[in-house]
């Protein structure tokens, strides 16, 4: 089956893919399985969607007994806002790999151009008035990007990029 792609760093990214945002537990896995069985070649994931473990179960099944080759599917993951500090990036990336039950990602994006306070035990840290807590150290995008480059150099990710940034 032929599908349109665009150049993405060292890869070709299929222009049509399945997004997993707001997919409910018990539904997202079935959707990913159906998409892969139907010939989809791009699955878009993110840690903040909180459904990567369920998607990982499907990847494990489909890339095993399902007869689909991992290298034939382009998988995107995203670095959440509470992990922008350089020392947080690799751990966040490895969590995504583990949850998705993968050895590598095709693309890992900085999800949003804001950094939130890490280490608060939540993806959306806020103060007592429910005001979001921005990262007190305010890591630069260059710092975060450099840490992402290290993930690429490790061989666990083919491409890195930005999501939801204005140019």
PDB file of C-alpha atoms in Angstrom:
ATOM      1  CA  UNK A   1       0.000   0.000   0.000  1.00  0.00           C
ATOM      2  CA  UNK A   2       1.321   3.430  -0.950  1.00  0.00           C
ATOM      3  CA  UNK A   3       0.901   6.468   1.274  1.00  0.00           C
ATOM      4  CA  UNK A   4       2.189  10.060   1.057  1.00  0.00           C
ATOM      5  CA  UNK A   5       5.129  11.039   3.236  1.00  0.00           C
ATOM      6  CA  UNK A   6       7.235  14.105   3.922  1.00  0.00           C
ATOM      7  CA  UNK A   7      10.923  14.249   4.821  1.00  0.00           C
ATOM      8  CA  UNK A   8      11.546  14.372   8.576  1.00  0.00           C
ATOM      9  CA  UNK A   9      15.236  14.529   9.454  1.00  0.00           C
ATOM     10  CA  UNK A  10      16.581  11.083   8.604  1.00  0.00           C
ATOM     11  CA  UNK A  11      13.117   9.580   8.080  1.00  0.00           C
ATOM     12  CA  UNK A  12       9.983   9.846   6.002  1.00  0.00           C
ATOM     13  CA  UNK A  13       6.898  10.647   8.055  1.00  0.00           C
ATOM     14  CA  UNK A  14       3.517   9.435   6.794  1.00  0.00           C
ATOM     15  CA  UNK A  15       1.261  12.496   6.460  1.00  0.00           C
ATOM     16  CA  UNK A  16      -1.783  10.620   7.772  1.00  0.00           C
ATOM     17  CA  UNK A  17      -1.652   9.098  11.210  1.00  0.00           C
ATOM     18  CA  UNK A  18      -3.728   8.155  14.206  1.00  0.00           C
ATOM     19  CA  UNK A  19      -3.680  10.660  17.053  1.00  0.00           C
ATOM     20  CA  UNK A  20      -4.256   9.249  20.527  1.00  0.00           C
ATOM     21  CA  UNK A  21      -5.176  12.473  22.379  1.00  0.00           C
ATOM     22  CA  UNK A  22      -8.288  12.188  24.550  1.00  0.00           C
ATOM     23  CA  UNK A  23      -8.657   8.494  23.727  1.00  0.00           C
ATOM     24  CA  UNK A  24     -10.321   6.798  26.653  1.00  0.00           C
ATOM     25  CA  UNK A  25      -8.865   3.766  28.460  1.00  0.00           C
ATOM     26  CA  UNK A  26     -10.090   0.567  26.879  1.00  0.00           C
ATOM     27  CA  UNK A  27     -10.788   2.428  23.648  1.00  0.00           C
ATOM     28  CA  UNK A  28      -7.350   3.710  22.662  1.00  0.00           C
ATOM     29  CA  UNK A  29      -5.838   0.229  22.400  1.00  0.00           C
ATOM     30  CA  UNK A  30      -8.629  -0.980  20.143  1.00  0.00           C
ATOM     31  CA  UNK A  31      -8.273   2.143  17.998  1.00  0.00           C
ATOM     32  CA  UNK A  32      -4.510   1.663  17.602  1.00  0.00           C
ATOM     33  CA  UNK A  33      -4.948  -2.019  16.796  1.00  0.00           C
ATOM     34  CA  UNK A  34      -7.614  -1.253  14.191  1.00  0.00           C
ATOM     35  CA  UNK A  35      -5.501   1.530  12.685  1.00  0.00           C
ATOM     36  CA  UNK A  36      -2.431  -0.690  12.378  1.00  0.00           C
ATOM     37  CA  UNK A  37      -4.504  -3.582  10.995  1.00  0.00           C
ATOM     38  CA  UNK A  38      -6.008  -1.175   8.453  1.00  0.00           C
ATOM     39  CA  UNK A  39      -2.624  -0.028   7.199  1.00  0.00           C
ATOM     40  CA  UNK A  40      -1.914   3.119   9.203  1.00  0.00           C
ATOM     41  CA  UNK A  41       1.819   3.793   9.290  1.00  0.00           C
ATOM     42  CA  UNK A  42       1.944   6.663  11.805  1.00  0.00           C
ATOM     43  CA  UNK A  43       0.809   6.669  15.444  1.00  0.00           C
ATOM     44  CA  UNK A  44       1.037   9.905  17.441  1.00  0.00           C
ATOM     45  CA  UNK A  45       1.499   9.494  21.210  1.00  0.00           C
ATOM     46  CA  UNK A  46       2.331  11.690  24.211  1.00  0.00           C
ATOM     47  CA  UNK A  47       3.094  11.084  27.867  1.00  0.00           C
ATOM     48  CA  UNK A  48       0.495  13.622  28.985  1.00  0.00           C
ATOM     49  CA  UNK A  49      -2.293  11.673  27.250  1.00  0.00           C
ATOM     50  CA  UNK A  50      -1.758   9.050  29.970  1.00  0.00           C
ATOM     51  CA  UNK A  51      -2.542   6.172  27.633  1.00  0.00           C
ATOM     52  CA  UNK A  52       0.910   5.067  26.510  1.00  0.00           C
ATOM     53  CA  UNK A  53       0.924   1.820  28.572  1.00  0.00           C
ATOM     54  CA  UNK A  54      -2.263   0.624  26.836  1.00  0.00           C
ATOM     55  CA  UNK A  55      -0.848   1.592  23.447  1.00  0.00           C
ATOM     56  CA  UNK A  56       2.350  -0.253  24.345  1.00  0.00           C
ATOM     57  CA  UNK A  57       0.389  -3.451  24.930  1.00  0.00           C
ATOM     58  CA  UNK A  58      -1.007  -3.156  21.410  1.00  0.00           C
ATOM     59  CA  UNK A  59       2.405  -2.389  19.907  1.00  0.00           C
ATOM     60  CA  UNK A  60       3.823  -5.452  21.638  1.00  0.00           C
ATOM     61  CA  UNK A  61       1.035  -7.600  20.213  1.00  0.00           C
ATOM     62  CA  UNK A  62       1.009  -6.137  16.700  1.00  0.00           C
ATOM     63  CA  UNK A  63       4.803  -6.040  16.293  1.00  0.00           C
ATOM     64  CA  UNK A  64       4.947  -9.628  17.542  1.00  0.00           C
ATOM     65  CA  UNK A  65       2.155 -11.977  16.605  1.00  0.00           C
ATOM     66  CA  UNK A  66       0.322  -9.302  14.581  1.00  0.00           C
ATOM     67  CA  UNK A  67       2.800  -9.625  11.754  1.00  0.00           C
ATOM     68  CA  UNK A  68       3.505  -5.890  11.451  1.00  0.00           C
ATOM     69  CA  UNK A  69       7.142  -4.843  11.343  1.00  0.00           C
ATOM     70  CA  UNK A  70       8.095  -2.143  13.836  1.00  0.00           C
ATOM     71  CA  UNK A  71      10.277  -0.439  11.236  1.00  0.00           C
ATOM     72  CA  UNK A  72       7.226   0.017   8.978  1.00  0.00           C
ATOM     73  CA  UNK A  73       5.397   2.201  11.520  1.00  0.00           C
ATOM     74  CA  UNK A  74       6.406   5.778  12.358  1.00  0.00           C
ATOM     75  CA  UNK A  75       5.837   6.474  16.054  1.00  0.00           C
ATOM     76  CA  UNK A  76       5.881   9.943  17.570  1.00  0.00           C
ATOM     77  CA  UNK A  77       6.211  10.712  21.282  1.00  0.00           C
ATOM     78  CA  UNK A  78       6.253  14.027  23.123  1.00  0.00           C
ATOM     79  CA  UNK A  79       8.207  15.482  26.039  1.00  0.00           C
ATOM     80  CA  UNK A  80       5.821  16.963  28.603  1.00  0.00           C
ATOM     81  CA  UNK A  81       6.227  20.427  30.134  1.00  0.00           C
ATOM     82  CA  UNK A  82       7.406  19.200  33.548  1.00  0.00           C
ATOM     83  CA  UNK A  83      10.450  17.500  31.996  1.00  0.00           C
ATOM     84  CA  UNK A  84      12.183  20.366  30.134  1.00  0.00           C
ATOM     85  CA  UNK A  85      15.209  20.546  32.440  1.00  0.00           C
ATOM     86  CA  UNK A  86      18.162  18.761  30.852  1.00  0.00           C
ATOM     87  CA  UNK A  87      18.417  16.302  33.755  1.00  0.00           C
ATOM     88  CA  UNK A  88      14.737  15.346  33.324  1.00  0.00           C
ATOM     89  CA  UNK A  89      14.716  14.670  29.576  1.00  0.00           C
ATOM     90  CA  UNK A  90      16.323  11.226  29.377  1.00  0.00           C
ATOM     91  CA  UNK A  91      14.183   9.810  32.185  1.00  0.00           C
ATOM     92  CA  UNK A  92      10.992  11.131  30.588  1.00  0.00           C
ATOM     93  CA  UNK A  93      12.051   9.710  27.229  1.00  0.00           C
ATOM     94  CA  UNK A  94      12.858   6.316  28.754  1.00  0.00           C
ATOM     95  CA  UNK A  95       9.458   6.245  30.481  1.00  0.00           C
ATOM     96  CA  UNK A  96       7.776   6.767  27.122  1.00  0.00           C
ATOM     97  CA  UNK A  97       9.877   3.999  25.531  1.00  0.00           C
ATOM     98  CA  UNK A  98       9.075   1.644  28.387  1.00  0.00           C
ATOM     99  CA  UNK A  99       5.367   2.457  28.414  1.00  0.00           C
ATOM    100  CA  UNK A 100       5.143   2.004  24.638  1.00  0.00           C
ATOM    101  CA  UNK A 101       7.234  -1.196  24.860  1.00  0.00           C
ATOM    102  CA  UNK A 102       9.592   0.050  22.152  1.00  0.00           C
ATOM    103  CA  UNK A 103      13.338   0.067  21.574  1.00  0.00           C
ATOM    104  CA  UNK A 104      13.280   3.414  19.754  1.00  0.00           C
ATOM    105  CA  UNK A 105      11.049   6.291  18.651  1.00  0.00           C
ATOM    106  CA  UNK A 106      10.967   7.754  15.183  1.00  0.00           C
ATOM    107  CA  UNK A 107      10.243  11.265  16.452  1.00  0.00           C
ATOM    108  CA  UNK A 108      10.278  12.899  19.891  1.00  0.00           C
ATOM    109  CA  UNK A 109       8.874  16.412  20.177  1.00  0.00           C
ATOM    110  CA  UNK A 110       8.946  19.116  22.823  1.00  0.00           C
ATOM    111  CA  UNK A 111       5.173  19.127  23.298  1.00  0.00           C
ATOM    112  CA  UNK A 112       4.637  22.779  24.296  1.00  0.00           C
ATOM    113  CA  UNK A 113       6.870  25.872  24.541  1.00  0.00           C
ATOM    114  CA  UNK A 114       6.362  26.234  28.297  1.00  0.00           C
ATOM    115  CA  UNK A 115       8.200  24.655  31.204  1.00  0.00           C
ATOM    116  CA  UNK A 116       6.292  23.722  34.321  1.00  0.00           C
ATOM    117  CA  UNK A 117       7.734  22.993  37.765  1.00  0.00           C
ATOM    118  CA  UNK A 118       9.003  19.382  37.915  1.00  0.00           C
ATOM    119  CA  UNK A 119       8.920  17.070  40.889  1.00  0.00           C
ATOM    120  CA  UNK A 120       5.459  17.917  42.163  1.00  0.00           C
ATOM    121  CA  UNK A 121       3.991  14.481  41.438  1.00  0.00           C
ATOM    122  CA  UNK A 122       1.584  15.805  38.830  1.00  0.00           C
ATOM    123  CA  UNK A 123       1.624  16.686  35.155  1.00  0.00           C
ATOM    124  CA  UNK A 124      -0.113  19.997  35.897  1.00  0.00           C
ATOM    125  CA  UNK A 125       1.541  21.501  38.993  1.00  0.00           C
ATOM    126  CA  UNK A 126      -0.353  24.408  40.525  1.00  0.00           C
ATOM    127  CA  UNK A 127      -0.283  26.494  43.673  1.00  0.00           C
ATOM    128  CA  UNK A 128      -3.010  26.589  46.344  1.00  0.00           C
ATOM    129  CA  UNK A 129      -5.033  28.957  44.118  1.00  0.00           C
ATOM    130  CA  UNK A 130      -4.792  26.538  41.186  1.00  0.00           C
ATOM    131  CA  UNK A 131      -2.444  28.865  39.306  1.00  0.00           C
ATOM    132  CA  UNK A 132      -0.078  26.778  37.144  1.00  0.00           C
ATOM    133  CA  UNK A 133       3.480  26.624  38.477  1.00  0.00           C
ATOM    134  CA  UNK A 134       5.974  27.565  35.813  1.00  0.00           C
ATOM    135  CA  UNK A 135       9.459  26.093  36.202  1.00  0.00           C
ATOM    136  CA  UNK A 136      11.405  28.194  38.703  1.00  0.00           C
ATOM    137  CA  UNK A 137      14.656  27.472  36.829  1.00  0.00           C
ATOM    138  CA  UNK A 138      13.156  28.341  33.424  1.00  0.00           C
ATOM    139  CA  UNK A 139      15.349  26.053  31.309  1.00  0.00           C
ATOM    140  CA  UNK A 140      16.105  27.445  27.871  1.00  0.00           C
ATOM    141  CA  UNK A 141      14.875  25.654  24.788  1.00  0.00           C
ATOM    142  CA  UNK A 142      18.546  25.227  23.855  1.00  0.00           C
ATOM    143  CA  UNK A 143      19.134  23.309  27.114  1.00  0.00           C
ATOM    144  CA  UNK A 144      16.175  21.036  26.465  1.00  0.00           C
ATOM    145  CA  UNK A 145      17.148  20.606  22.815  1.00  0.00           C
ATOM    146  CA  UNK A 146      20.708  19.650  23.735  1.00  0.00           C
ATOM    147  CA  UNK A 147      19.370  16.930  26.042  1.00  0.00           C
ATOM    148  CA  UNK A 148      17.135  15.693  23.200  1.00  0.00           C
ATOM    149  CA  UNK A 149      20.169  15.551  20.912  1.00  0.00           C
ATOM    150  CA  UNK A 150      21.796  13.213  23.446  1.00  0.00           C
ATOM    151  CA  UNK A 151      18.802  10.881  23.130  1.00  0.00           C
ATOM    152  CA  UNK A 152      19.289  10.832  19.348  1.00  0.00           C
ATOM    153  CA  UNK A 153      23.020  10.184  19.806  1.00  0.00           C
ATOM    154  CA  UNK A 154      22.160   7.206  22.034  1.00  0.00           C
ATOM    155  CA  UNK A 155      20.364   5.596  19.071  1.00  0.00           C
ATOM    156  CA  UNK A 156      17.022   5.434  20.893  1.00  0.00           C
ATOM    157  CA  UNK A 157      15.413   8.175  18.785  1.00  0.00           C
ATOM    158  CA  UNK A 158      15.780   8.963  15.101  1.00  0.00           C
ATOM    159  CA  UNK A 159      14.444  12.531  14.981  1.00  0.00           C
ATOM    160  CA  UNK A 160      13.560  15.374  17.341  1.00  0.00           C
ATOM    161  CA  UNK A 161      11.401  18.437  16.882  1.00  0.00           C
ATOM    162  CA  UNK A 162       8.888  20.934  18.248  1.00  0.00           C
ATOM    163  CA  UNK A 163       5.122  20.844  18.677  1.00  0.00           C
ATOM    164  CA  UNK A 164       2.728  23.771  19.244  1.00  0.00           C
ATOM    165  CA  UNK A 165       5.507  26.370  18.843  1.00  0.00           C
ATOM    166  CA  UNK A 166       4.994  29.586  16.884  1.00  0.00           C
ATOM    167  CA  UNK A 167       7.594  30.304  14.247  1.00  0.00           C
TER     168      UNK A 167
END
